[in-house]
Amino acid sequence: MRVTVRLFARLRDLAGSGELVRELEEPATVASAWRSLVDEYPQVAEYERIMSVAVNADYSRMSAAVRDGDEIAFLPPVSGG
Amino acid sequence: MRVTVRLFARLRDLAGSGELVRELEEPATVASAWRSLVDEYPQVAEYERIMSVAVNADYSRMSAAVRDGDEIAFLPPVSGG
Amino acid sequence: MTAPLPGRRYTEHMAVPAVAVTTAPLSLEAVIDVVSAGGSASGAVASFSGLVRDHNQGRTVTFLEYEAYVPLAVKGMERIVSEAGETWPGVRLALHHRIGRLDPGEASIVIAAAGAHRADTFSACRYAIERVKQIVPIWKREHFEGGDVWLEGATADPEDEAARAQALRVSCA
Amino acid sequence: MTAPLPGRRYTEHMAVPAVAVTTAPLSLEAVIDVVSAGGSASGAVASFSGLVRDHNQGRTVTFLEYEAYVPLAVKGMERIVSEAGETWPGVRLALHHRIGRLDPGEASIVIAAAGAHRADTFSACRYAIERVKQIVPIWKREHFEGGDVWLEGATADPEDEAARAQALRVSCA
């Protein structure tokens, strides 16, 4: 299955891209996508404990199942306003 | 001595005028002007305990001395904003 | 305070003052401009407009009539600016009060507070409207369907520390 | 959200929405108009502008760069409007956040809250800015003399009741 991974702010800078496509083995979770990301970009690992995650533009959890075509977003601590 | 008395809002309506000239015997206080007013317009007496007073556009007290030419204002409870 | 020219907004013909009592329509933008002048050190501007409601206490309001003892009202508003400056150093405050006849929906007061941080600007803005209702000699007569009545709130006493403490409390200070 | 046309304010070509994330310059008047629509039942409008400061933590700021996960940011702002409506029934709230490059002095966010009574409007307006900083996926990169840095604040979690309680507390609710 194939998912789109969206990265923002410093997390995007660390990975060098704001949008990546990942191939994941089924069944997959948000955590599967994250592990795949950390394998390729170890420097993003520091965000694991402080980031939020979203699936298809809704807040979600690392344990949530993902399906083919889903958009998974990893979000650093926010600083809007 | 002669002072100008300014009245506002309902106090003005009760006296029928927003600006009166009163002749007071020396030495006079704000209270002297007020008593002179109550003598002529007894219906204003209800404001004695709830009004504020000013002399020459500064907050003052009933016991404050007034001089010839002063402007004395009697102010109902305020309702601005 | 200079009286506005008839038919023109007061902002068209004078430098906008930090405090004003005027018969002209108010502009929230004008007080925001006053507190924003002088650069980009401010990160926050809190602002407030008080509007004439079309209903009050079950009555249908047709219009309000505001009256002021203008020289003392201006002094009272200047005092509020000064109190806010002492309480929240670095916060700039401006407030304009309208008098005369106001229809429902029109602004009777506009207030703006600018500063480095939002907490102080919210507090100063809220403090200003509370203090106006406590110490500024302005009165409103409500005209409603079937009559009219002078509204009366607080006995004005700028030295009443209990009233000031109450204004600080509701300002989340 | 419809993308604004280049070179035009978003208010010129669309009905103004209660929430928006846009690259166009913000208008406080626009959000005030949104919450004021629908008559003269409101007696109070509290409003807030967040501005880019020219200094932060001792650094001279040259500009800020805001980035958003737009669809989730809009949902987060809609959630804030909904939370405010539940907390302060009858209060109407609107907020617009700008993204892209912002120079010192420019507004990054504008918020307005209208209602019958001032206390609720101040609280709702303050609550909105606190919640934006907690749950809306927007980030700013500060460009200063000598470098740049992504600023990071709260871990966004709309279900975090402790964060919501904190926002209510500072809102004087």
PDB file of N, CA and C in Angstrom, chain C residues 71-137:
ATOM      1  N   PRO C  71     -15.502  68.477  30.059  1.00  0.00           N
ATOM      2  CA  PRO C  71     -14.115  68.659  30.547  1.00  0.00           C
ATOM      3  C   PRO C  71     -13.715  67.621  31.594  1.00  0.00           C
ATOM      4  N   LEU C  72     -14.661  67.260  32.467  1.00  0.00           N
ATOM      5  CA  LEU C  72     -14.345  66.260  33.498  1.00  0.00           C
ATOM      6  C   LEU C  72     -14.327  64.843  32.913  1.00  0.00           C
ATOM      7  N   ALA C  73     -15.141  64.613  31.887  1.00  0.00           N
ATOM      8  CA  ALA C  73     -15.127  63.302  31.223  1.00  0.00           C
ATOM      9  C   ALA C  73     -13.767  63.084  30.557  1.00  0.00           C
ATOM     10  N   VAL C  74     -13.262  64.100  29.892  1.00  0.00           N
ATOM     11  CA  VAL C  74     -11.939  63.984  29.252  1.00  0.00           C
ATOM     12  C   VAL C  74     -10.862  63.745  30.306  1.00  0.00           C
ATOM     13  N   LYS C  75     -10.944  64.478  31.419  1.00  0.00           N
ATOM     14  CA  LYS C  75      -9.961  64.254  32.502  1.00  0.00           C
ATOM     15  C   LYS C  75     -10.063  62.835  33.045  1.00  0.00           C
ATOM     16  N   GLY C  76     -11.286  62.346  33.191  1.00  0.00           N
ATOM     17  CA  GLY C  76     -11.475  60.988  33.702  1.00  0.00           C
ATOM     18  C   GLY C  76     -10.872  59.952  32.766  1.00  0.00           C
ATOM     19  N   MET C  77     -11.047  60.166  31.475  1.00  0.00           N
ATOM     20  CA  MET C  77     -10.487  59.228  30.504  1.00  0.00           C
ATOM     21  C   MET C  77      -8.958  59.321  30.491  1.00  0.00           C
ATOM     22  N   GLU C  78      -8.435  60.539  30.654  1.00  0.00           N
ATOM     23  CA  GLU C  78      -6.975  60.679  30.753  1.00  0.00           C
ATOM     24  C   GLU C  78      -6.444  59.977  32.001  1.00  0.00           C
ATOM     25  N   ARG C  79      -7.229  60.046  33.065  1.00  0.00           N
ATOM     26  CA  ARG C  79      -6.827  59.349  34.289  1.00  0.00           C
ATOM     27  C   ARG C  79      -6.772  57.834  34.055  1.00  0.00           C
ATOM     28  N   ILE C  80      -7.746  57.321  33.308  1.00  0.00           N
ATOM     29  CA  ILE C  80      -7.764  55.888  33.005  1.00  0.00           C
ATOM     30  C   ILE C  80      -6.525  55.488  32.191  1.00  0.00           C
ATOM     31  N   VAL C  81      -6.165  56.317  31.220  1.00  0.00           N
ATOM     32  CA  VAL C  81      -4.945  56.057  30.431  1.00  0.00           C
ATOM     33  C   VAL C  81      -3.731  56.010  31.349  1.00  0.00           C
ATOM     34  N   SER C  82      -3.703  56.954  32.279  1.00  0.00           N
ATOM     35  CA  SER C  82      -2.575  57.029  33.213  1.00  0.00           C
ATOM     36  C   SER C  82      -2.550  55.819  34.151  1.00  0.00           C
ATOM     37  N   GLU C  83      -3.717  55.441  34.691  1.00  0.00           N
ATOM     38  CA  GLU C  83      -3.789  54.259  35.559  1.00  0.00           C
ATOM     39  C   GLU C  83      -3.332  52.999  34.815  1.00  0.00           C
ATOM     40  N   ALA C  84      -3.764  52.873  33.569  1.00  0.00           N
ATOM     41  CA  ALA C  84      -3.390  51.686  32.789  1.00  0.00           C
ATOM     42  C   ALA C  84      -1.880  51.665  32.546  1.00  0.00           C
ATOM     43  N   GLY C  85      -1.321  52.836  32.275  1.00  0.00           N
ATOM     44  CA  GLY C  85       0.123  52.916  32.041  1.00  0.00           C
ATOM     45  C   GLY C  85       0.931  52.529  33.273  1.00  0.00           C
ATOM     46  N   GLU C  86       0.384  52.854  34.469  1.00  0.00           N
ATOM     47  CA  GLU C  86       1.069  52.467  35.708  1.00  0.00           C
ATOM     48  C   GLU C  86       0.920  50.971  35.979  1.00  0.00           C
ATOM     49  N   THR C  87      -0.258  50.446  35.654  1.00  0.00           N
ATOM     50  CA  THR C  87      -0.542  49.039  35.965  1.00  0.00           C
ATOM     51  C   THR C  87       0.135  48.094  34.978  1.00  0.00           C
ATOM     52  N   TRP C  88       0.174  48.511  33.720  1.00  0.00           N
ATOM     53  CA  TRP C  88       0.764  47.666  32.670  1.00  0.00           C
ATOM     54  C   TRP C  88       1.804  48.500  31.914  1.00  0.00           C
ATOM     55  N   PRO C  89       3.002  48.625  32.487  1.00  0.00           N
ATOM     56  CA  PRO C  89       4.013  49.496  31.854  1.00  0.00           C
ATOM     57  C   PRO C  89       4.266  49.078  30.401  1.00  0.00           C
ATOM     58  N   GLY C  90       4.336  50.066  29.539  1.00  0.00           N
ATOM     59  CA  GLY C  90       4.596  49.794  28.129  1.00  0.00           C
ATOM     60  C   GLY C  90       3.332  49.629  27.300  1.00  0.00           C
ATOM     61  N   VAL C  91       2.189  49.457  27.965  1.00  0.00           N
ATOM     62  CA  VAL C  91       0.930  49.341  27.215  1.00  0.00           C
ATOM     63  C   VAL C  91       0.414  50.749  26.892  1.00  0.00           C
ATOM     64  N   ARG C  92       0.032  50.940  25.640  1.00  0.00           N
ATOM     65  CA  ARG C  92      -0.558  52.217  25.220  1.00  0.00           C
ATOM     66  C   ARG C  92      -2.063  52.032  25.045  1.00  0.00           C
ATOM     67  N   LEU C  93      -2.815  53.022  25.540  1.00  0.00           N
ATOM     68  CA  LEU C  93      -4.279  52.916  25.569  1.00  0.00           C
ATOM     69  C   LEU C  93      -4.893  54.155  24.935  1.00  0.00           C
ATOM     70  N   ALA C  94      -5.947  53.965  24.175  1.00  0.00           N
ATOM     71  CA  ALA C  94      -6.713  55.099  23.628  1.00  0.00           C
ATOM     72  C   ALA C  94      -8.198  54.759  23.694  1.00  0.00           C
ATOM     73  N   LEU C  95      -9.013  55.770  24.005  1.00  0.00           N
ATOM     74  CA  LEU C  95     -10.457  55.525  24.066  1.00  0.00           C
ATOM     75  C   LEU C  95     -11.220  56.777  23.680  1.00  0.00           C
ATOM     76  N   HIS C  96     -12.250  56.578  22.887  1.00  0.00           N
ATOM     77  CA  HIS C  96     -13.114  57.669  22.430  1.00  0.00           C
ATOM     78  C   HIS C  96     -14.551  57.338  22.794  1.00  0.00           C
ATOM     79  N   HIS C  97     -15.247  58.311  23.361  1.00  0.00           N
ATOM     80  CA  HIS C  97     -16.654  58.115  23.728  1.00  0.00           C
ATOM     81  C   HIS C  97     -17.511  59.069  22.917  1.00  0.00           C
ATOM     82  N   ARG C  98     -18.591  58.541  22.390  1.00  0.00           N
ATOM     83  CA  ARG C  98     -19.497  59.395  21.622  1.00  0.00           C
ATOM     84  C   ARG C  98     -20.616  59.905  22.518  1.00  0.00           C
ATOM     85  N   ILE C  99     -21.125  61.100  22.227  1.00  0.00           N
ATOM     86  CA  ILE C  99     -22.295  61.631  22.922  1.00  0.00           C
ATOM     87  C   ILE C  99     -23.307  62.111  21.879  1.00  0.00           C
ATOM     88  N   GLY C 100     -24.500  62.466  22.358  1.00  0.00           N
ATOM     89  CA  GLY C 100     -25.571  62.867  21.451  1.00  0.00           C
ATOM     90  C   GLY C 100     -26.500  61.695  21.188  1.00  0.00           C
ATOM     91  N   ARG C 101     -27.198  61.756  20.091  1.00  0.00           N
ATOM     92  CA  ARG C 101     -28.152  60.689  19.760  1.00  0.00           C
ATOM     93  C   ARG C 101     -27.454  59.542  19.036  1.00  0.00           C
ATOM     94  N   LEU C 102     -27.667  58.316  19.515  1.00  0.00           N
ATOM     95  CA  LEU C 102     -27.089  57.126  18.878  1.00  0.00           C
ATOM     96  C   LEU C 102     -28.188  56.114  18.601  1.00  0.00           C
ATOM     97  N   ASP C 103     -28.199  55.618  17.383  1.00  0.00           N
ATOM     98  CA  ASP C 103     -29.183  54.608  16.995  1.00  0.00           C
ATOM     99  C   ASP C 103     -28.650  53.213  17.306  1.00  0.00           C
ATOM    100  N   PRO C 104     -29.540  52.219  17.410  1.00  0.00           N
ATOM    101  CA  PRO C 104     -29.076  50.843  17.619  1.00  0.00           C
ATOM    102  C   PRO C 104     -28.037  50.439  16.565  1.00  0.00           C
ATOM    103  N   GLY C 105     -27.002  49.753  17.020  1.00  0.00           N
ATOM    104  CA  GLY C 105     -25.927  49.319  16.137  1.00  0.00           C
ATOM    105  C   GLY C 105     -24.754  50.279  16.099  1.00  0.00           C
ATOM    106  N   GLU C 106     -24.955  51.535  16.512  1.00  0.00           N
ATOM    107  CA  GLU C 106     -23.851  52.500  16.497  1.00  0.00           C
ATOM    108  C   GLU C 106     -22.958  52.310  17.724  1.00  0.00           C
ATOM    109  N   ALA C 107     -21.687  52.690  17.559  1.00  0.00           N
ATOM    110  CA  ALA C 107     -20.717  52.546  18.647  1.00  0.00           C
ATOM    111  C   ALA C 107     -20.773  53.745  19.578  1.00  0.00           C
ATOM    112  N   SER C 108     -20.910  53.473  20.877  1.00  0.00           N
ATOM    113  CA  SER C 108     -20.873  54.542  21.877  1.00  0.00           C
ATOM    114  C   SER C 108     -19.460  54.738  22.407  1.00  0.00           C
ATOM    115  N   ILE C 109     -18.641  53.689  22.332  1.00  0.00           N
ATOM    116  CA  ILE C 109     -17.263  53.801  22.813  1.00  0.00           C
ATOM    117  C   ILE C 109     -16.373  52.863  22.007  1.00  0.00           C
ATOM    118  N   VAL C 110     -15.159  53.310  21.725  1.00  0.00           N
ATOM    119  CA  VAL C 110     -14.140  52.449  21.104  1.00  0.00           C
ATOM    120  C   VAL C 110     -12.861  52.581  21.925  1.00  0.00           C
ATOM    121  N   ILE C 111     -12.206  51.437  22.121  1.00  0.00           N
ATOM    122  CA  ILE C 111     -11.016  51.379  22.977  1.00  0.00           C
ATOM    123  C   ILE C 111      -9.977  50.506  22.289  1.00  0.00           C
ATOM    124  N   ALA C 112      -8.711  50.891  22.386  1.00  0.00           N
ATOM    125  CA  ALA C 112      -7.636  50.027  21.883  1.00  0.00           C
ATOM    126  C   ALA C 112      -6.467  50.084  22.857  1.00  0.00           C
ATOM    127  N   ALA C 113      -5.826  48.936  23.055  1.00  0.00           N
ATOM    128  CA  ALA C 113      -4.639  48.835  23.904  1.00  0.00           C
ATOM    129  C   ALA C 113      -3.590  48.021  23.154  1.00  0.00           C
ATOM    130  N   ALA C 114      -2.388  48.591  23.041  1.00  0.00           N
ATOM    131  CA  ALA C 114      -1.298  47.912  22.332  1.00  0.00           C
ATOM    132  C   ALA C 114      -0.132  47.689  23.272  1.00  0.00           C
ATOM    133  N   GLY C 115       0.554  46.568  23.076  1.00  0.00           N
ATOM    134  CA  GLY C 115       1.717  46.279  23.903  1.00  0.00           C
ATOM    135  C   GLY C 115       2.486  45.106  23.349  1.00  0.00           C
ATOM    136  N   ALA C 116       3.551  44.746  24.064  1.00  0.00           N
ATOM    137  CA  ALA C 116       4.397  43.661  23.588  1.00  0.00           C
ATOM    138  C   ALA C 116       3.671  42.317  23.703  1.00  0.00           C
ATOM    139  N   HIS C 117       2.868  42.162  24.760  1.00  0.00           N
ATOM    140  CA  HIS C 117       2.280  40.848  25.029  1.00  0.00           C
ATOM    141  C   HIS C 117       0.767  40.940  25.194  1.00  0.00           C
ATOM    142  N   ARG C 118       0.067  39.898  24.731  1.00  0.00           N
ATOM    143  CA  ARG C 118      -1.392  39.962  24.647  1.00  0.00           C
ATOM    144  C   ARG C 118      -2.083  40.061  26.001  1.00  0.00           C
ATOM    145  N   ALA C 119      -1.559  39.406  27.016  1.00  0.00           N
ATOM    146  CA  ALA C 119      -2.268  39.395  28.308  1.00  0.00           C
ATOM    147  C   ALA C 119      -2.508  40.825  28.807  1.00  0.00           C
ATOM    148  N   ASP C 120      -1.459  41.634  28.770  1.00  0.00           N
ATOM    149  CA  ASP C 120      -1.580  43.008  29.254  1.00  0.00           C
ATOM    150  C   ASP C 120      -2.535  43.843  28.404  1.00  0.00           C
ATOM    151  N   THR C 121      -2.550  43.587  27.097  1.00  0.00           N
ATOM    152  CA  THR C 121      -3.412  44.418  26.252  1.00  0.00           C
ATOM    153  C   THR C 121      -4.886  44.066  26.484  1.00  0.00           C
ATOM    154  N   PHE C 122      -5.190  42.791  26.649  1.00  0.00           N
ATOM    155  CA  PHE C 122      -6.572  42.414  26.991  1.00  0.00           C
ATOM    156  C   PHE C 122      -6.979  43.042  28.324  1.00  0.00           C
ATOM    157  N   SER C 123      -6.104  42.919  29.318  1.00  0.00           N
ATOM    158  CA  SER C 123      -6.432  43.457  30.647  1.00  0.00           C
ATOM    159  C   SER C 123      -6.648  44.965  30.601  1.00  0.00           C
ATOM    160  N   ALA C 124      -5.749  45.671  29.930  1.00  0.00           N
ATOM    161  CA  ALA C 124      -5.848  47.136  29.894  1.00  0.00           C
ATOM    162  C   ALA C 124      -7.120  47.571  29.172  1.00  0.00           C
ATOM    163  N   CYS C 125      -7.475  46.861  28.106  1.00  0.00           N
ATOM    164  CA  CYS C 125      -8.671  47.220  27.336  1.00  0.00           C
ATOM    165  C   CYS C 125      -9.926  46.990  28.182  1.00  0.00           C
ATOM    166  N   ARG C 126      -9.971  45.849  28.855  1.00  0.00           N
ATOM    167  CA  ARG C 126     -11.126  45.554  29.700  1.00  0.00           C
ATOM    168  C   ARG C 126     -11.188  46.515  30.888  1.00  0.00           C
ATOM    169  N   TYR C 127     -10.044  46.801  31.473  1.00  0.00           N
ATOM    170  CA  TYR C 127      -9.972  47.746  32.591  1.00  0.00           C
ATOM    171  C   TYR C 127     -10.551  49.103  32.179  1.00  0.00           C
ATOM    172  N   ALA C 128     -10.202  49.527  30.977  1.00  0.00           N
ATOM    173  CA  ALA C 128     -10.647  50.851  30.515  1.00  0.00           C
ATOM    174  C   ALA C 128     -12.172  50.943  30.469  1.00  0.00           C
ATOM    175  N   ILE C 129     -12.836  49.927  29.919  1.00  0.00           N
ATOM    176  CA  ILE C 129     -14.291  50.023  29.828  1.00  0.00           C
ATOM    177  C   ILE C 129     -14.924  49.944  31.224  1.00  0.00           C
ATOM    178  N   GLU C 130     -14.333  49.129  32.120  1.00  0.00           N
ATOM    179  CA  GLU C 130     -14.872  49.073  33.483  1.00  0.00           C
ATOM    180  C   GLU C 130     -14.742  50.435  34.178  1.00  0.00           C
ATOM    181  N   ARG C 131     -13.577  51.051  34.022  1.00  0.00           N
ATOM    182  CA  ARG C 131     -13.344  52.340  34.685  1.00  0.00           C
ATOM    183  C   ARG C 131     -14.203  53.458  34.088  1.00  0.00           C
ATOM    184  N   VAL C 132     -14.435  53.401  32.778  1.00  0.00           N
ATOM    185  CA  VAL C 132     -15.333  54.395  32.175  1.00  0.00           C
ATOM    186  C   VAL C 132     -16.683  54.342  32.875  1.00  0.00           C
ATOM    187  N   LYS C 133     -17.161  53.137  33.125  1.00  0.00           N
ATOM    188  CA  LYS C 133     -18.479  52.977  33.743  1.00  0.00           C
ATOM    189  C   LYS C 133     -18.474  53.374  35.222  1.00  0.00           C
ATOM    190  N   GLN C 134     -17.276  53.494  35.791  1.00  0.00           N
ATOM    191  CA  GLN C 134     -17.185  53.859  37.204  1.00  0.00           C
ATOM    192  C   GLN C 134     -16.961  55.355  37.437  1.00  0.00           C
ATOM    193  N   ILE C 135     -16.104  55.970  36.641  1.00  0.00           N
ATOM    194  CA  ILE C 135     -15.627  57.310  37.032  1.00  0.00           C
ATOM    195  C   ILE C 135     -15.815  58.409  35.992  1.00  0.00           C
ATOM    196  N   VAL C 136     -16.305  58.088  34.804  1.00  0.00           N
ATOM    197  CA  VAL C 136     -16.391  59.123  33.766  1.00  0.00           C
ATOM    198  C   VAL C 136     -17.803  59.707  33.734  1.00  0.00           C
ATOM    199  N   PRO C 137     -17.942  61.023  33.909  1.00  0.00           N
ATOM    200  CA  PRO C 137     -19.280  61.647  33.987  1.00  0.00           C
ATOM    201  C   PRO C 137     -19.955  61.726  32.619  1.00  0.00           C
TER     202      PRO C 137
END
